[in-house]
Amino acid sequence: MADVIRVLLVDDDALVRAGLSMMLDGVGDIAVVGEAGDGREAMTAVDAHSPDVVLMDLQMPHVDGITATRRLRARPRAPEVIVLTTFDTDENIVHALRAGAGGFLLKDTPPAQIAEAVTLVAAGNPMLSPGVMRRLMDRTVAQAGQYERARTALAALTPREHDVAVAIANGRSNAEIAAELLMSVTTVKSHVSAMLTKLGLDNRTQIALLAHDADLV
């Protein structure tokens, strides 16, 4: 049993858990050692069964899959986590990976690929559905475009306006910016007004977002 990959299933749908259990138990080097109906139960189940890999749903009552993943991965000797969901939004993908998931699969993934993902992730190798990988690639390209556009826009600012933009992005008030940059509040306001005109923006929140897109903070 030392070479068998121990798997915990976490999903609020008992039929999904039953199907996954039947499928994975048919793979020679994988054993389903436990189940949980939500992220809260997953904590107790991990303590009880010491799985190597957790197959984690996202949309569950009490504690959702992303929160459960973050909590599990923060533990010493944490199990690997593969998110298995029908919700492949950009937000879910990014949040799950940031929480520490080693894999992100859709529930329509063929059984052989789910088993392959368990084996790969257990060995420390990431595994993403092809569609998920494409979304991440598209997101990266889009973010690169946002970065270049933001950098180009901010190049129109004077060095002092640039400093004020960074301070705004860091959440500073006009009074705090004035104290930090050794200028009057009136001067800060003048810089903000000038930046809004140059950048074609409506408010300081948009300045902050532009600074974030340019990776200045």
mmCIF file of C-alpha atoms in Angstrom:
data_model
loop_
_atom_site.group_PDB
_atom_site.id
_atom_site.type_symbol
_atom_site.label_atom_id
_atom_site.label_comp_id
_atom_site.label_asym_id
_atom_site.label_seq_id
_atom_site.Cartn_x
_atom_site.Cartn_y
_atom_site.Cartn_z
ATOM 1 C CA MET A 1 0.000 0.000 0.000
ATOM 2 C CA ALA A 2 3.031 2.314 0.282
ATOM 3 C CA ASP A 3 2.893 3.148 -3.438
ATOM 4 C CA VAL A 4 -0.875 3.654 -3.533
ATOM 5 C CA ILE A 5 -2.076 7.254 -3.895
ATOM 6 C CA ARG A 6 -4.657 7.981 -1.212
ATOM 7 C CA VAL A 7 -7.509 10.190 -2.446
ATOM 8 C CA LEU A 8 -10.206 12.115 -0.575
ATOM 9 C CA LEU A 9 -13.335 13.191 -2.461
ATOM 10 C CA VAL A 10 -14.962 16.501 -1.468
ATOM 11 C CA ASP A 11 -18.253 17.307 -3.203
ATOM 12 C CA ASP A 12 -21.734 18.157 -1.963
ATOM 13 C CA ASP A 13 -23.291 15.816 -4.556
ATOM 14 C CA ALA A 14 -23.310 12.230 -3.277
ATOM 15 C CA LEU A 15 -23.841 10.877 -6.794
ATOM 16 C CA VAL A 16 -20.730 12.670 -8.031
ATOM 17 C CA ARG A 17 -18.717 11.239 -5.148
ATOM 18 C CA ALA A 18 -20.052 7.749 -5.857
ATOM 19 C CA GLY A 19 -19.154 7.985 -9.530
ATOM 20 C CA LEU A 20 -15.665 9.274 -8.817
ATOM 21 C CA SER A 21 -15.105 6.615 -6.187
ATOM 22 C CA MET A 22 -16.145 3.820 -8.541
ATOM 23 C CA MET A 23 -13.965 5.176 -11.319
ATOM 24 C CA LEU A 24 -10.835 5.824 -9.257
ATOM 25 C CA ASP A 25 -11.001 2.591 -7.271
ATOM 26 C CA GLY A 26 -10.673 0.799 -10.598
ATOM 27 C CA VAL A 27 -7.195 2.278 -11.065
ATOM 28 C CA GLY A 28 -4.511 0.054 -9.592
ATOM 29 C CA ASP A 29 -2.353 2.635 -7.828
ATOM 30 C CA ILE A 30 -5.175 4.862 -6.537
ATOM 31 C CA ALA A 31 -7.392 4.260 -3.514
ATOM 32 C CA VAL A 32 -10.306 6.451 -2.394
ATOM 33 C CA VAL A 33 -9.889 6.569 1.381
ATOM 34 C CA GLY A 34 -12.705 8.948 2.336
ATOM 35 C CA GLU A 35 -15.385 11.445 1.345
ATOM 36 C CA ALA A 36 -16.685 14.807 2.548
ATOM 37 C CA GLY A 37 -19.795 16.764 1.629
ATOM 38 C CA ASP A 38 -18.341 20.280 1.949
ATOM 39 C CA GLY A 39 -15.175 22.191 2.743
ATOM 40 C CA ARG A 40 -15.802 22.130 6.474
ATOM 41 C CA GLU A 41 -16.101 18.340 6.556
ATOM 42 C CA ALA A 42 -12.962 18.141 4.423
ATOM 43 C CA MET A 43 -10.813 19.373 7.319
ATOM 44 C CA THR A 44 -11.941 16.565 9.584
ATOM 45 C CA ALA A 45 -11.735 13.996 6.788
ATOM 46 C CA VAL A 46 -8.131 14.949 6.010
ATOM 47 C CA ASP A 47 -7.199 14.472 9.664
ATOM 48 C CA ALA A 48 -8.926 11.098 9.706
ATOM 49 C CA HIS A 49 -7.630 9.668 6.419
ATOM 50 C CA SER A 50 -4.332 11.452 5.640
ATOM 51 C CA PRO A 51 -4.908 11.580 1.866
ATOM 52 C CA ASP A 52 -2.178 12.364 -0.631
ATOM 53 C CA VAL A 53 -4.599 14.121 -2.976
ATOM 54 C CA VAL A 54 -7.948 15.837 -2.406
ATOM 55 C CA LEU A 55 -10.403 16.138 -5.297
ATOM 56 C CA MET A 56 -12.216 19.361 -4.405
ATOM 57 C CA ASP A 57 -15.479 20.809 -5.708
ATOM 58 C CA LEU A 58 -15.857 24.604 -5.610
ATOM 59 C CA GLN A 59 -19.514 25.446 -5.014
ATOM 60 C CA MET A 60 -20.402 23.854 -1.666
ATOM 61 C CA PRO A 61 -22.324 24.904 1.462
ATOM 62 C CA HIS A 62 -20.700 26.071 4.713
ATOM 63 C CA VAL A 63 -17.123 26.287 3.385
ATOM 64 C CA ASP A 64 -16.465 26.616 -0.350
ATOM 65 C CA GLY A 65 -13.732 24.787 -2.207
ATOM 66 C CA ILE A 66 -11.341 27.711 -2.598
ATOM 67 C CA THR A 67 -11.445 28.514 1.118
ATOM 68 C CA ALA A 68 -11.006 24.836 1.983
ATOM 69 C CA THR A 69 -8.078 24.554 -0.427
ATOM 70 C CA ARG A 70 -6.359 27.560 1.120
ATOM 71 C CA ARG A 71 -6.819 26.169 4.632
ATOM 72 C CA LEU A 72 -5.606 22.698 3.687
ATOM 73 C CA ARG A 73 -2.555 23.918 1.817
ATOM 74 C CA ALA A 74 -1.544 26.072 4.792
ATOM 75 C CA ARG A 75 -1.191 22.970 6.953
ATOM 76 C CA PRO A 76 2.076 21.120 7.591
ATOM 77 C CA ARG A 77 2.374 18.069 5.312
ATOM 78 C CA ALA A 78 -0.609 19.324 3.340
ATOM 79 C CA PRO A 79 -2.250 17.075 0.750
ATOM 80 C CA GLU A 80 -2.202 18.135 -2.870
ATOM 81 C CA VAL A 81 -5.514 19.527 -4.131
ATOM 82 C CA ILE A 82 -7.152 19.118 -7.530
ATOM 83 C CA VAL A 83 -10.178 21.306 -8.127
ATOM 84 C CA LEU A 84 -12.887 19.408 -10.020
ATOM 85 C CA THR A 85 -15.754 21.685 -10.987
ATOM 86 C CA THR A 86 -18.221 22.790 -13.635
ATOM 87 C CA PHE A 87 -17.424 26.474 -13.004
ATOM 88 C CA ASP A 88 -14.368 27.403 -15.079
ATOM 89 C CA THR A 89 -14.542 31.187 -14.797
ATOM 90 C CA ASP A 90 -11.274 33.126 -14.875
ATOM 91 C CA GLU A 91 -11.889 34.203 -11.283
ATOM 92 C CA ASN A 92 -12.348 30.636 -10.048
ATOM 93 C CA ILE A 93 -9.269 29.391 -11.885
ATOM 94 C CA VAL A 94 -6.983 32.130 -10.601
ATOM 95 C CA HIS A 95 -8.308 32.019 -7.040
ATOM 96 C CA ALA A 96 -7.995 28.234 -6.881
ATOM 97 C CA LEU A 97 -4.404 28.263 -8.127
ATOM 98 C CA ARG A 98 -3.486 31.089 -5.769
ATOM 99 C CA ALA A 99 -5.035 29.099 -2.915
ATOM 100 C CA GLY A 100 -2.570 26.319 -3.691
ATOM 101 C CA ALA A 101 -4.435 23.905 -5.951
ATOM 102 C CA GLY A 102 -2.092 21.766 -8.015
ATOM 103 C CA GLY A 103 -4.723 20.966 -10.612
ATOM 104 C CA PHE A 104 -7.916 22.379 -12.085
ATOM 105 C CA LEU A 105 -10.202 20.030 -14.027
ATOM 106 C CA LEU A 106 -13.735 20.235 -15.313
ATOM 107 C CA LYS A 107 -16.230 17.555 -14.346
ATOM 108 C CA ASP A 108 -16.638 16.516 -17.969
ATOM 109 C CA THR A 109 -12.958 15.497 -18.064
ATOM 110 C CA PRO A 110 -12.624 11.873 -19.234
ATOM 111 C CA PRO A 111 -12.051 9.408 -16.371
ATOM 112 C CA ALA A 112 -8.614 8.391 -17.651
ATOM 113 C CA GLN A 113 -7.468 12.018 -17.554
ATOM 114 C CA ILE A 114 -8.779 12.484 -13.994
ATOM 115 C CA ALA A 115 -6.797 9.429 -12.908
ATOM 116 C CA GLU A 116 -3.742 10.754 -14.755
ATOM 117 C CA ALA A 117 -4.154 14.107 -12.999
ATOM 118 C CA VAL A 118 -4.231 12.399 -9.591
ATOM 119 C CA THR A 119 -0.980 10.604 -10.393
ATOM 120 C CA LEU A 120 0.737 13.715 -11.745
ATOM 121 C CA VAL A 121 -0.363 16.063 -8.973
ATOM 122 C CA ALA A 122 0.549 13.520 -6.292
ATOM 123 C CA ALA A 123 4.073 13.615 -7.730
ATOM 124 C CA GLY A 124 4.143 17.414 -7.524
ATOM 125 C CA ASN A 125 3.357 18.140 -11.168
ATOM 126 C CA PRO A 126 0.516 20.553 -12.067
ATOM 127 C CA MET A 127 -2.372 19.406 -14.240
ATOM 128 C CA LEU A 128 -4.899 21.679 -15.939
ATOM 129 C CA SER A 129 -7.707 20.865 -18.353
ATOM 130 C CA PRO A 130 -6.813 22.034 -21.889
ATOM 131 C CA GLY A 131 -9.652 24.557 -21.806
ATOM 132 C CA VAL A 132 -8.430 25.917 -18.470
ATOM 133 C CA MET A 133 -4.892 26.253 -19.819
ATOM 134 C CA ARG A 134 -6.213 28.191 -22.815
ATOM 135 C CA ARG A 135 -8.134 30.570 -20.553
ATOM 136 C CA LEU A 136 -5.005 31.221 -18.492
ATOM 137 C CA MET A 137 -2.988 31.873 -21.640
ATOM 138 C CA ASP A 138 -5.624 34.270 -22.954
ATOM 139 C CA ARG A 139 -5.751 36.019 -19.582
ATOM 140 C CA THR A 140 -1.963 36.399 -19.537
ATOM 141 C CA VAL A 141 -1.987 37.911 -23.023
ATOM 142 C CA ALA A 142 -4.801 40.292 -22.038
ATOM 143 C CA GLN A 143 -2.964 41.345 -18.886
ATOM 144 C CA ALA A 144 0.199 41.944 -20.894
ATOM 145 C CA GLY A 145 -1.809 44.236 -23.166
ATOM 146 C CA GLN A 146 -3.246 46.084 -20.167
ATOM 147 C CA TYR A 147 0.261 46.509 -18.759
ATOM 148 C CA GLU A 148 1.612 48.015 -21.976
ATOM 149 C CA ARG A 149 -1.386 50.336 -22.389
ATOM 150 C CA ALA A 150 -1.114 51.511 -18.780
ATOM 151 C CA ARG A 151 2.642 52.117 -19.068
ATOM 152 C CA THR A 152 2.139 54.090 -22.271
ATOM 153 C CA ALA A 153 -0.606 56.216 -20.716
ATOM 154 C CA LEU A 154 1.371 56.967 -17.564
ATOM 155 C CA ALA A 155 4.410 57.996 -19.622
ATOM 156 C CA ALA A 156 2.539 61.255 -20.312
ATOM 157 C CA LEU A 157 2.781 62.239 -16.638
ATOM 158 C CA THR A 158 5.493 64.397 -15.127
ATOM 159 C CA PRO A 159 7.733 62.721 -12.512
ATOM 160 C CA ARG A 160 5.811 64.484 -9.729
ATOM 161 C CA GLU A 161 2.445 63.404 -11.149
ATOM 162 C CA HIS A 162 3.817 59.886 -11.395
ATOM 163 C CA ASP A 163 4.672 59.973 -7.683
ATOM 164 C CA VAL A 164 1.156 61.179 -6.862
ATOM 165 C CA ALA A 165 -0.368 58.384 -8.998
ATOM 166 C CA VAL A 166 1.619 55.754 -7.101
ATOM 167 C CA ALA A 167 0.558 57.262 -3.780
ATOM 168 C CA ILE A 168 -3.093 57.219 -4.869
ATOM 169 C CA ALA A 169 -2.742 53.565 -5.858
ATOM 170 C CA ASN A 170 -1.379 52.863 -2.375
ATOM 171 C CA GLY A 171 -4.554 54.291 -0.863
ATOM 172 C CA ARG A 172 -3.134 57.578 0.383
ATOM 173 C CA SER A 173 -5.454 60.557 0.972
ATOM 174 C CA ASN A 174 -4.592 64.009 -0.390
ATOM 175 C CA ALA A 175 -3.351 65.068 3.042
ATOM 176 C CA GLU A 176 -1.167 61.953 3.359
ATOM 177 C CA ILE A 177 0.247 62.474 -0.152
ATOM 178 C CA ALA A 178 1.039 66.088 0.689
ATOM 179 C CA ALA A 179 2.915 65.079 3.835
ATOM 180 C CA GLU A 180 4.710 62.211 2.111
ATOM 181 C CA LEU A 181 5.802 64.217 -0.957
ATOM 182 C CA LEU A 182 6.376 67.490 0.877
ATOM 183 C CA MET A 183 3.811 69.580 -0.974
ATOM 184 C CA SER A 184 0.601 71.370 -0.094
ATOM 185 C CA VAL A 185 -2.807 69.706 -0.330
ATOM 186 C CA THR A 186 -3.750 72.309 -2.941
ATOM 187 C CA THR A 187 -0.789 71.238 -5.073
ATOM 188 C CA VAL A 188 -1.791 67.596 -4.737
ATOM 189 C CA LYS A 189 -5.287 68.447 -5.918
ATOM 190 C CA SER A 190 -3.837 70.331 -8.877
ATOM 191 C CA HIS A 191 -1.718 67.320 -9.820
ATOM 192 C CA VAL A 192 -4.738 65.021 -9.570
ATOM 193 C CA SER A 193 -6.820 67.323 -11.791
ATOM 194 C CA ALA A 194 -4.009 67.524 -14.346
ATOM 195 C CA MET A 195 -3.654 63.719 -14.379
ATOM 196 C CA LEU A 196 -7.368 63.186 -14.921
ATOM 197 C CA THR A 197 -7.253 65.521 -17.904
ATOM 198 C CA LYS A 198 -4.087 63.999 -19.428
ATOM 199 C CA LEU A 199 -5.270 60.406 -18.953
ATOM 200 C CA GLY A 200 -8.888 61.013 -19.922
ATOM 201 C CA LEU A 201 -10.140 59.580 -16.620
ATOM 202 C CA ASP A 202 -13.057 60.556 -14.399
ATOM 203 C CA ASN A 203 -11.824 59.942 -10.847
ATOM 204 C CA ARG A 204 -8.855 58.983 -8.682
ATOM 205 C CA THR A 205 -10.006 55.364 -8.421
ATOM 206 C CA GLN A 206 -9.340 55.015 -12.145
ATOM 207 C CA ILE A 207 -5.870 56.474 -11.604
ATOM 208 C CA ALA A 208 -5.246 53.812 -8.958
ATOM 209 C CA LEU A 209 -6.412 51.034 -11.288
ATOM 210 C CA LEU A 210 -4.173 52.311 -14.057
ATOM 211 C CA ALA A 211 -1.187 52.319 -11.705
ATOM 212 C CA HIS A 212 -1.983 48.739 -10.689
ATOM 213 C CA ASP A 213 -2.249 47.686 -14.349
ATOM 214 C CA ALA A 214 1.181 49.232 -14.910
ATOM 215 C CA ASP A 215 2.526 47.157 -11.994
ATOM 216 C CA LEU A 216 3.644 50.242 -10.082
ATOM 217 C CA VAL A 217 2.337 48.913 -6.755
#
